[in-house]
């Protein structure tokens, strides 16, 4: 089975962690000049592993919004950005819902006034209003209707 880009990055990340562990062990057991070459070799391996990880990670299909990157770079919590974004979306949805309800109320009042002013249009207004009721029911039941 072929490895996906995520699997490759996971393997490279494991290599980096292993190299860091080996460096930690080498530093802990450092005896001076006789172990210096081993430590230099392990640091070189870490550098190569980090380079390989960077190359592999660039192949991942991730797109992070620049606003979140700026948020993190400023030392702020990205969860706060997410919460603010959701709150803003909720406010927008509430505004549009209110607007939609206002237009629906206007439609009903307009239909009544048309019927009152022009009784001969009662059948046409009734047909249009019946179609709107069906469309609203479809939208409430999860169906999508494009008008």
PDB file of C-alpha atoms in Angstrom:
ATOM      1  CA  UNK A   1       0.000   0.000   0.000  1.00  0.00           C
ATOM      2  CA  UNK A   2       1.398   3.395  -0.983  1.00  0.00           C
ATOM      3  CA  UNK A   3       2.036   5.906   1.764  1.00  0.00           C
ATOM      4  CA  UNK A   4      -0.030   9.071   1.777  1.00  0.00           C
ATOM      5  CA  UNK A   5       1.543  12.481   2.322  1.00  0.00           C
ATOM      6  CA  UNK A   6       0.281  12.424   5.912  1.00  0.00           C
ATOM      7  CA  UNK A   7       1.912   9.042   6.557  1.00  0.00           C
ATOM      8  CA  UNK A   8       5.222  10.315   5.183  1.00  0.00           C
ATOM      9  CA  UNK A   9       5.067  13.395   7.418  1.00  0.00           C
ATOM     10  CA  UNK A  10       4.185  11.188  10.383  1.00  0.00           C
ATOM     11  CA  UNK A  11       7.251   8.998   9.702  1.00  0.00           C
ATOM     12  CA  UNK A  12       9.513  12.061   9.361  1.00  0.00           C
ATOM     13  CA  UNK A  13       8.150  13.477  12.608  1.00  0.00           C
ATOM     14  CA  UNK A  14       8.875  10.181  14.360  1.00  0.00           C
ATOM     15  CA  UNK A  15      12.438  10.356  13.003  1.00  0.00           C
ATOM     16  CA  UNK A  16      12.858  13.864  14.448  1.00  0.00           C
ATOM     17  CA  UNK A  17      11.568  12.720  17.838  1.00  0.00           C
ATOM     18  CA  UNK A  18      13.924   9.724  17.767  1.00  0.00           C
ATOM     19  CA  UNK A  19      16.865  11.986  16.885  1.00  0.00           C
ATOM     20  CA  UNK A  20      16.002  14.336  19.759  1.00  0.00           C
ATOM     21  CA  UNK A  21      15.859  11.370  22.154  1.00  0.00           C
ATOM     22  CA  UNK A  22      19.251  10.136  20.933  1.00  0.00           C
ATOM     23  CA  UNK A  23      20.737  13.632  21.371  1.00  0.00           C
ATOM     24  CA  UNK A  24      19.308  13.798  24.889  1.00  0.00           C
ATOM     25  CA  UNK A  25      20.918  10.449  25.697  1.00  0.00           C
ATOM     26  CA  UNK A  26      24.222  11.505  24.153  1.00  0.00           C
ATOM     27  CA  UNK A  27      24.261  14.768  26.109  1.00  0.00           C
ATOM     28  CA  UNK A  28      23.419  12.956  29.327  1.00  0.00           C
ATOM     29  CA  UNK A  29      26.263  10.492  28.782  1.00  0.00           C
ATOM     30  CA  UNK A  30      28.727  13.088  27.451  1.00  0.00           C
ATOM     31  CA  UNK A  31      32.275  12.155  28.464  1.00  0.00           C
ATOM     32  CA  UNK A  32      34.201  14.872  26.706  1.00  0.00           C
ATOM     33  CA  UNK A  33      36.146  14.823  23.447  1.00  0.00           C
ATOM     34  CA  UNK A  34      35.771  11.054  22.940  1.00  0.00           C
ATOM     35  CA  UNK A  35      31.951  11.340  22.631  1.00  0.00           C
ATOM     36  CA  UNK A  36      31.940  14.672  20.824  1.00  0.00           C
ATOM     37  CA  UNK A  37      31.984  13.149  17.322  1.00  0.00           C
ATOM     38  CA  UNK A  38      28.965  10.980  18.185  1.00  0.00           C
ATOM     39  CA  UNK A  39      27.050  14.042  19.400  1.00  0.00           C
ATOM     40  CA  UNK A  40      27.968  15.993  16.247  1.00  0.00           C
ATOM     41  CA  UNK A  41      26.788  13.071  14.114  1.00  0.00           C
ATOM     42  CA  UNK A  42      23.451  12.924  15.963  1.00  0.00           C
ATOM     43  CA  UNK A  43      22.943  16.686  15.605  1.00  0.00           C
ATOM     44  CA  UNK A  44      23.678  16.354  11.887  1.00  0.00           C
ATOM     45  CA  UNK A  45      21.082  13.561  11.658  1.00  0.00           C
ATOM     46  CA  UNK A  46      18.571  15.818  13.434  1.00  0.00           C
ATOM     47  CA  UNK A  47      19.252  18.586  10.939  1.00  0.00           C
ATOM     48  CA  UNK A  48      18.705  16.186   8.037  1.00  0.00           C
ATOM     49  CA  UNK A  49      15.504  14.840   9.652  1.00  0.00           C
ATOM     50  CA  UNK A  50      14.144  18.371  10.145  1.00  0.00           C
ATOM     51  CA  UNK A  51      14.938  19.219   6.537  1.00  0.00           C
ATOM     52  CA  UNK A  52      13.204  16.056   5.347  1.00  0.00           C
ATOM     53  CA  UNK A  53      10.184  16.848   7.573  1.00  0.00           C
ATOM     54  CA  UNK A  54       9.948  20.352   6.160  1.00  0.00           C
ATOM     55  CA  UNK A  55      10.038  19.034   2.597  1.00  0.00           C
ATOM     56  CA  UNK A  56       7.435  16.360   3.321  1.00  0.00           C
ATOM     57  CA  UNK A  57       5.149  18.751   5.199  1.00  0.00           C
ATOM     58  CA  UNK A  58       5.037  21.143   2.265  1.00  0.00           C
ATOM     59  CA  UNK A  59       3.228  18.405   0.297  1.00  0.00           C
ATOM     60  CA  UNK A  60       0.314  18.273   2.747  1.00  0.00           C
ATOM     61  CA  UNK A  61      -2.948  19.684   1.401  1.00  0.00           C
ATOM     62  CA  UNK A  62      -3.500  22.140   4.249  1.00  0.00           C
ATOM     63  CA  UNK A  63      -4.650  25.695   3.980  1.00  0.00           C
ATOM     64  CA  UNK A  64      -4.669  27.768   7.138  1.00  0.00           C
ATOM     65  CA  UNK A  65      -6.329  31.169   6.873  1.00  0.00           C
ATOM     66  CA  UNK A  66      -3.743  33.955   7.208  1.00  0.00           C
ATOM     67  CA  UNK A  67      -5.852  35.565   9.933  1.00  0.00           C
ATOM     68  CA  UNK A  68      -5.291  32.554  12.196  1.00  0.00           C
ATOM     69  CA  UNK A  69      -1.561  32.579  11.515  1.00  0.00           C
ATOM     70  CA  UNK A  70      -1.442  36.284  12.414  1.00  0.00           C
ATOM     71  CA  UNK A  71      -3.487  35.558  15.534  1.00  0.00           C
ATOM     72  CA  UNK A  72      -1.010  32.900  16.696  1.00  0.00           C
ATOM     73  CA  UNK A  73       2.028  35.009  15.795  1.00  0.00           C
ATOM     74  CA  UNK A  74       0.613  37.788  17.976  1.00  0.00           C
ATOM     75  CA  UNK A  75       0.578  35.308  20.868  1.00  0.00           C
ATOM     76  CA  UNK A  76      -3.186  34.918  20.931  1.00  0.00           C
ATOM     77  CA  UNK A  77      -5.232  31.748  21.232  1.00  0.00           C
ATOM     78  CA  UNK A  78      -6.701  30.535  17.895  1.00  0.00           C
ATOM     79  CA  UNK A  79      -9.697  29.143  19.808  1.00  0.00           C
ATOM     80  CA  UNK A  80     -10.675  32.738  20.598  1.00  0.00           C
ATOM     81  CA  UNK A  81     -10.551  33.546  16.882  1.00  0.00           C
ATOM     82  CA  UNK A  82     -12.805  30.560  16.184  1.00  0.00           C
ATOM     83  CA  UNK A  83     -15.266  31.600  18.890  1.00  0.00           C
ATOM     84  CA  UNK A  84     -15.373  35.184  17.579  1.00  0.00           C
ATOM     85  CA  UNK A  85     -15.885  33.908  14.030  1.00  0.00           C
ATOM     86  CA  UNK A  86     -18.780  31.684  15.110  1.00  0.00           C
ATOM     87  CA  UNK A  87     -20.370  34.534  17.082  1.00  0.00           C
ATOM     88  CA  UNK A  88     -20.075  36.816  14.053  1.00  0.00           C
ATOM     89  CA  UNK A  89     -21.663  34.155  11.826  1.00  0.00           C
ATOM     90  CA  UNK A  90     -24.504  33.743  14.329  1.00  0.00           C
ATOM     91  CA  UNK A  91     -25.142  37.497  14.369  1.00  0.00           C
ATOM     92  CA  UNK A  92     -25.212  37.540  10.570  1.00  0.00           C
ATOM     93  CA  UNK A  93     -27.611  34.598  10.498  1.00  0.00           C
ATOM     94  CA  UNK A  94     -29.903  36.260  13.031  1.00  0.00           C
ATOM     95  CA  UNK A  95     -29.899  39.470  10.990  1.00  0.00           C
ATOM     96  CA  UNK A  96     -30.750  37.620   7.764  1.00  0.00           C
ATOM     97  CA  UNK A  97     -33.433  35.561   9.527  1.00  0.00           C
ATOM     98  CA  UNK A  98     -35.047  38.759  10.780  1.00  0.00           C
ATOM     99  CA  UNK A  99     -34.895  40.256   7.318  1.00  0.00           C
ATOM    100  CA  UNK A 100     -36.438  37.125   5.815  1.00  0.00           C
ATOM    101  CA  UNK A 101     -39.242  37.138   8.372  1.00  0.00           C
ATOM    102  CA  UNK A 102     -39.886  40.839   7.720  1.00  0.00           C
ATOM    103  CA  UNK A 103     -40.177  40.191   3.970  1.00  0.00           C
ATOM    104  CA  UNK A 104     -42.519  37.255   4.631  1.00  0.00           C
ATOM    105  CA  UNK A 105     -44.730  39.477   6.791  1.00  0.00           C
ATOM    106  CA  UNK A 106     -44.648  42.181   4.100  1.00  0.00           C
ATOM    107  CA  UNK A 107     -45.601  39.583   1.472  1.00  0.00           C
ATOM    108  CA  UNK A 108     -48.621  38.531   3.527  1.00  0.00           C
ATOM    109  CA  UNK A 109     -49.738  42.118   4.118  1.00  0.00           C
ATOM    110  CA  UNK A 110     -49.223  42.951   0.442  1.00  0.00           C
ATOM    111  CA  UNK A 111     -51.296  39.923  -0.600  1.00  0.00           C
ATOM    112  CA  UNK A 112     -54.133  41.005   1.703  1.00  0.00           C
ATOM    113  CA  UNK A 113     -54.047  44.561   0.371  1.00  0.00           C
ATOM    114  CA  UNK A 114     -54.007  43.417  -3.261  1.00  0.00           C
ATOM    115  CA  UNK A 115     -57.041  41.203  -2.625  1.00  0.00           C
ATOM    116  CA  UNK A 116     -58.798  44.040  -0.806  1.00  0.00           C
ATOM    117  CA  UNK A 117     -58.034  46.574  -3.559  1.00  0.00           C
ATOM    118  CA  UNK A 118     -58.585  44.224  -6.510  1.00  0.00           C
ATOM    119  CA  UNK A 119     -60.947  41.363  -5.626  1.00  0.00           C
ATOM    120  CA  UNK A 120     -60.653  39.924  -9.139  1.00  0.00           C
ATOM    121  CA  UNK A 121     -57.002  39.020  -8.328  1.00  0.00           C
ATOM    122  CA  UNK A 122     -57.955  36.815  -5.357  1.00  0.00           C
ATOM    123  CA  UNK A 123     -57.444  33.554  -7.254  1.00  0.00           C
ATOM    124  CA  UNK A 124     -54.014  34.612  -8.565  1.00  0.00           C
ATOM    125  CA  UNK A 125     -52.866  35.862  -5.160  1.00  0.00           C
ATOM    126  CA  UNK A 126     -54.108  32.624  -3.573  1.00  0.00           C
ATOM    127  CA  UNK A 127     -52.163  30.560  -6.122  1.00  0.00           C
ATOM    128  CA  UNK A 128     -48.966  32.533  -5.489  1.00  0.00           C
ATOM    129  CA  UNK A 129     -49.378  32.319  -1.708  1.00  0.00           C
ATOM    130  CA  UNK A 130     -50.050  28.559  -1.892  1.00  0.00           C
ATOM    131  CA  UNK A 131     -46.818  28.099  -3.863  1.00  0.00           C
ATOM    132  CA  UNK A 132     -44.886  30.096  -1.275  1.00  0.00           C
ATOM    133  CA  UNK A 133     -46.290  27.984   1.575  1.00  0.00           C
ATOM    134  CA  UNK A 134     -45.194  24.783  -0.190  1.00  0.00           C
ATOM    135  CA  UNK A 135     -41.719  26.237  -0.776  1.00  0.00           C
ATOM    136  CA  UNK A 136     -41.391  27.271   2.878  1.00  0.00           C
ATOM    137  CA  UNK A 137     -42.410  23.781   4.003  1.00  0.00           C
ATOM    138  CA  UNK A 138     -39.792  22.202   1.744  1.00  0.00           C
ATOM    139  CA  UNK A 139     -37.114  24.532   3.146  1.00  0.00           C
ATOM    140  CA  UNK A 140     -38.112  23.738   6.723  1.00  0.00           C
ATOM    141  CA  UNK A 141     -37.968  20.006   6.045  1.00  0.00           C
ATOM    142  CA  UNK A 142     -34.409  20.217   4.737  1.00  0.00           C
ATOM    143  CA  UNK A 143     -35.186  20.326   1.043  1.00  0.00           C
ATOM    144  CA  UNK A 144     -33.588  22.965  -1.080  1.00  0.00           C
ATOM    145  CA  UNK A 145     -35.656  25.041  -3.389  1.00  0.00           C
ATOM    146  CA  UNK A 146     -34.141  27.547  -5.791  1.00  0.00           C
ATOM    147  CA  UNK A 147     -36.499  30.317  -6.813  1.00  0.00           C
TER     148      UNK A 147
END
